[in-house]
Structure formats: structure tokens, C-alpha cells
Short mmCIF file of C-alpha atoms in Angstrom, two decimals:
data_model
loop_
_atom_site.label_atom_id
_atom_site.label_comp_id
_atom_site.label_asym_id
_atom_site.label_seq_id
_atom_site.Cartn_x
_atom_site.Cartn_y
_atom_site.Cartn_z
CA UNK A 1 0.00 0.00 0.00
CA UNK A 2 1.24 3.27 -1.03
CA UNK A 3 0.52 5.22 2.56
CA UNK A 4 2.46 2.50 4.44
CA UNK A 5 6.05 3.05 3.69
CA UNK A 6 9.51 1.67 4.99
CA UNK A 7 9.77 1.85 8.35
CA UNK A 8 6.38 2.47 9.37
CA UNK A 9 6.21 6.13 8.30
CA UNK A 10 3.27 7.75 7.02
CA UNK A 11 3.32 8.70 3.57
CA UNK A 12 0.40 10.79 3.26
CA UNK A 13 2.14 12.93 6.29
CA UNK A 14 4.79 13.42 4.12
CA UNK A 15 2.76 13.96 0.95
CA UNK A 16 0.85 16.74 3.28
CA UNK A 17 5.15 18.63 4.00
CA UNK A 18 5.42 18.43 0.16
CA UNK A 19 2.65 20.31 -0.31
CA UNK A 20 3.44 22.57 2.30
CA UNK A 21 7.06 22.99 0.87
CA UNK A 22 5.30 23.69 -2.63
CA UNK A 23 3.12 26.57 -1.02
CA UNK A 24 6.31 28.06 1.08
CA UNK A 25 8.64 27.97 -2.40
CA UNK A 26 6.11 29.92 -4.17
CA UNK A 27 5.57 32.07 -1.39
CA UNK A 28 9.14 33.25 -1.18
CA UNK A 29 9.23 33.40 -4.93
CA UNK A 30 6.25 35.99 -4.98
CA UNK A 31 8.12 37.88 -2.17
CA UNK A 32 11.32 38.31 -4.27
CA UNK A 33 9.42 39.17 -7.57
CA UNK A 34 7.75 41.50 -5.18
CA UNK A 35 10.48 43.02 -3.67
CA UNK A 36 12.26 43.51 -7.16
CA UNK A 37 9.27 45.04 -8.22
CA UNK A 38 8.81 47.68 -5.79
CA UNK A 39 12.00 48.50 -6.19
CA UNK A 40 12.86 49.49 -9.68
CA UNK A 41 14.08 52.52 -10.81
CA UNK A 42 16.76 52.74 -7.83
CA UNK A 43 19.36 51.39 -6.90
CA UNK A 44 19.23 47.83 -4.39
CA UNK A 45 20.67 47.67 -1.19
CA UNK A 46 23.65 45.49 -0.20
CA UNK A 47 21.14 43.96 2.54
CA UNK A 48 18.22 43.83 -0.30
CA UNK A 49 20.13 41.67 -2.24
CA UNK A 50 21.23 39.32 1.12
CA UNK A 51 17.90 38.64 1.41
CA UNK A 52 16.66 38.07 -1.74
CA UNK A 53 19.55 35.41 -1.83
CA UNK A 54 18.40 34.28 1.20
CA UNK A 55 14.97 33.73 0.37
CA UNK A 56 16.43 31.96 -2.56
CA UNK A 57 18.19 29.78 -1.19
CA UNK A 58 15.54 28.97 1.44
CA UNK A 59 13.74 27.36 -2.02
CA UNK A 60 16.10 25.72 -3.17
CA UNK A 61 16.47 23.75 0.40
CA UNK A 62 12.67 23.04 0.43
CA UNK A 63 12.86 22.07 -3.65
CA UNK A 64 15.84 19.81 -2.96
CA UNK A 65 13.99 18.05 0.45
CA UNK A 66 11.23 17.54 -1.94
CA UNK A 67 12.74 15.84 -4.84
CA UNK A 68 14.61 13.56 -2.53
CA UNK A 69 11.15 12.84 -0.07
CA UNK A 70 9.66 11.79 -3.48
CA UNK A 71 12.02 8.78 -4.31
CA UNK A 72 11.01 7.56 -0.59
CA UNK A 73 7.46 8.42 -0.58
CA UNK A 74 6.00 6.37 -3.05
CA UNK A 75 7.73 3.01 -2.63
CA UNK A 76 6.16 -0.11 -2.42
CA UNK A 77 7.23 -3.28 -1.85
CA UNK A 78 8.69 -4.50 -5.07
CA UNK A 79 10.30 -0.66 -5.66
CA UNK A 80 12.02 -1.22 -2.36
CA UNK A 81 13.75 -4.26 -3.36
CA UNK A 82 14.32 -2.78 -7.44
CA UNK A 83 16.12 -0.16 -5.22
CA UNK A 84 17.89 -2.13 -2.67
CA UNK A 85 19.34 -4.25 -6.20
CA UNK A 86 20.34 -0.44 -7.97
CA UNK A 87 22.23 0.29 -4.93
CA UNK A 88 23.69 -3.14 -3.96
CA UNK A 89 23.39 -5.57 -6.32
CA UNK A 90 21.41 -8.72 -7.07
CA UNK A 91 23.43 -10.80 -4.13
CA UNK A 92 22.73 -7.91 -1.68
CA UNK A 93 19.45 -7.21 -2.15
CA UNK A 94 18.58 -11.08 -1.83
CA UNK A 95 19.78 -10.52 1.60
CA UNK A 96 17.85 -7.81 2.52
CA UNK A 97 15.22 -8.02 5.01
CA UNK A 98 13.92 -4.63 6.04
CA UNK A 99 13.86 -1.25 5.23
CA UNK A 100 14.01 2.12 6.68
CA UNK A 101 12.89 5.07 5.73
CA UNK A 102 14.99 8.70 7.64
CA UNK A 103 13.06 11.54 6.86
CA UNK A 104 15.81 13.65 8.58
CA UNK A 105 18.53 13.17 7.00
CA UNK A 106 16.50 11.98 3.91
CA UNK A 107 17.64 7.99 3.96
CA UNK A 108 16.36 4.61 2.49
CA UNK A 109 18.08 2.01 3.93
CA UNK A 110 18.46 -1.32 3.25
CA UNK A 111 18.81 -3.83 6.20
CA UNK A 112 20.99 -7.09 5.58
CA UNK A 113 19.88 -10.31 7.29
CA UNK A 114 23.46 -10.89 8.58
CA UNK A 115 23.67 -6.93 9.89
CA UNK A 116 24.82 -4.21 8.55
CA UNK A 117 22.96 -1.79 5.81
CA UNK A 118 23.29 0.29 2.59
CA UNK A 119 21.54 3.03 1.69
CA UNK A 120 19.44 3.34 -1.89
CA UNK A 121 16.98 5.74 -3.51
CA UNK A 122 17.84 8.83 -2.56
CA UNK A 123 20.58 10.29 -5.35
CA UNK A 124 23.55 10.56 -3.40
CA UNK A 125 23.93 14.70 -3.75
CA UNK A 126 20.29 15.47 -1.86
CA UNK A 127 21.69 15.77 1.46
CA UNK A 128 24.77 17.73 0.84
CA UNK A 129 23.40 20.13 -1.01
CA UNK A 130 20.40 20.73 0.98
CA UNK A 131 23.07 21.66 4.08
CA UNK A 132 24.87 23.91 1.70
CA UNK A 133 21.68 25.55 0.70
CA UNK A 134 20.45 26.03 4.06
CA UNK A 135 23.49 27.16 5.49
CA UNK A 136 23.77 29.68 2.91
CA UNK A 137 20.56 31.10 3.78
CA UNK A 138 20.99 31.05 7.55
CA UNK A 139 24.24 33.01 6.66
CA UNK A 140 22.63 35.40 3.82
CA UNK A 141 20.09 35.86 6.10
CA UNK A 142 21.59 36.89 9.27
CA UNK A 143 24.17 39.60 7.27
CA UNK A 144 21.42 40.77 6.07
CA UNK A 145 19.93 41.91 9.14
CA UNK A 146 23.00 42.76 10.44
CA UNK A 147 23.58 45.12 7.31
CA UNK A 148 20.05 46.37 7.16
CA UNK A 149 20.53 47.54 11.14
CA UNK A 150 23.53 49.59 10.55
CA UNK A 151 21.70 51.35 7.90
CA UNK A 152 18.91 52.43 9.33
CA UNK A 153 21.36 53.66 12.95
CA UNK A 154 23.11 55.28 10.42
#
């Protein structure tokens, strides 16, 4: 069944944080066309353009935790095992005999009989680049506040 994923997680809960995530990237989208629109016909801030790179890249961490929640979110039982053999191999994913599901980092696992586990499904550059994104954006972010508060004591 499609709502009963690896691990026991829900996938309609995290069919409902997609579609959350879709709303919020919009959002911030519409608040950056918005901002560039209000603002024509002068020159933008140092601290303008922070945050419009922080909003940014506050979309492209939600876009990237999306694309990698949808290889987990819609496995079934045979797609689990196609997976497990993509990642492993034929011999390894014979052995398999559970599966996890880490929404946090984003994580299929495979489980081996005789211990030990690999991970499959999600593409191997979700995770990294959803920390660079989001650190970028905490960063982005928090200059430009900083910047924006000596302007305005200025």
C-alpha cells in the first residue's frame, strides 16, 4: 500500500510537508518578484540583495527536500527491493530483510539479514546540497539583518 512506507512512516504525512514545501517555495518566490518590483528605478541595497539570496536559497532547500522525499514516498514493496538491487546488487538485495525510511537526513536504507545496511533511492547529492543551501541562507540571512541595522542607525 502506497501510505504505508519503509519503516512504518506515514506517507500521506509526508505527501501533506510536500505540499506545504510547494506553497512556502512559491511564497518566497512571490516575495522576491515582489520586492524587485517595488524597487525598480533605484538602486538595491547590499542587505536587499542578502535577502533576496536568502529567500532563494531557502527554495532551493525546500525544492531539494522535496525531490529527494519523493524517491522515498511512493515506494512499495517490489520498488524497495528494485532499489535495494540499484544500490547493492542482485546478491545484496537477496539478503535484505527490512527497510528504513529517515526523513531527517532523507535515507532509504536497506537492512541485511546478517547486519549491517546500505543506503538506496535517494541520489547521493540530496543531502549535501540541501546543508549547503540552508546554510547559505541562515548566513545570507543573518548579514542581512546585520547590514540592514547599521543602515537604518546610520
Amino acid at each position: 500500500m502506497a501510505a504505508d512506507s519503509a519503516g512504518g512512516h506515514d506517507s500521506i504525512l509526508l505527501l501533506f510537508i510536500c505540499l506545504i514545501g510547494v506553497i512556502v517555495i512559491f511564497t518566497l518566490i512571490g516575495m522576491v518578484g515582489s520586492g524587485i518590483a517595488k524597487r525598480t528605478g533605484r538602486r538595491k541595497t547590499q542587505d536587499e540583495w542578502l535577502g533576496g539570496t536568502a529567500l532563494l536559497s531557502v527554495c532551493a532547500t525546500v525544492a531539494l527536500y522535496i525531490w529527494g522525499a519523493l524517491h522515498v514516498m511512493f515506494m512499495e514493496n517490489d520498488n524497495m527491493r528494485e532499489e535495494c538491487a540499484k544500490a547493492g546488487g542482485a546478491v545484496k538485495a537477496a539478503q535484505v530483510d527490512r527497510y528504513e525510511a529517515h526523513y531527517f537526513p532523507l535515507r532509504f536504507t536497506c537492512h541485511i539479514d546478517e547486519g549491517g545496511s546500505y543506503d538506496a533511492a535517494v541520489p547521493g547529492y540530496i543531502n549535501p546540497a540541501m546543508t549547503i543551501a540552508f546554510v547559505l541562507a541562515i548566513a545570507t540571512g543573518a548579514v542581512s539583518v546585520v547590514t540592514r541595522e547599521r543602515r537604518v542607525v546610520t
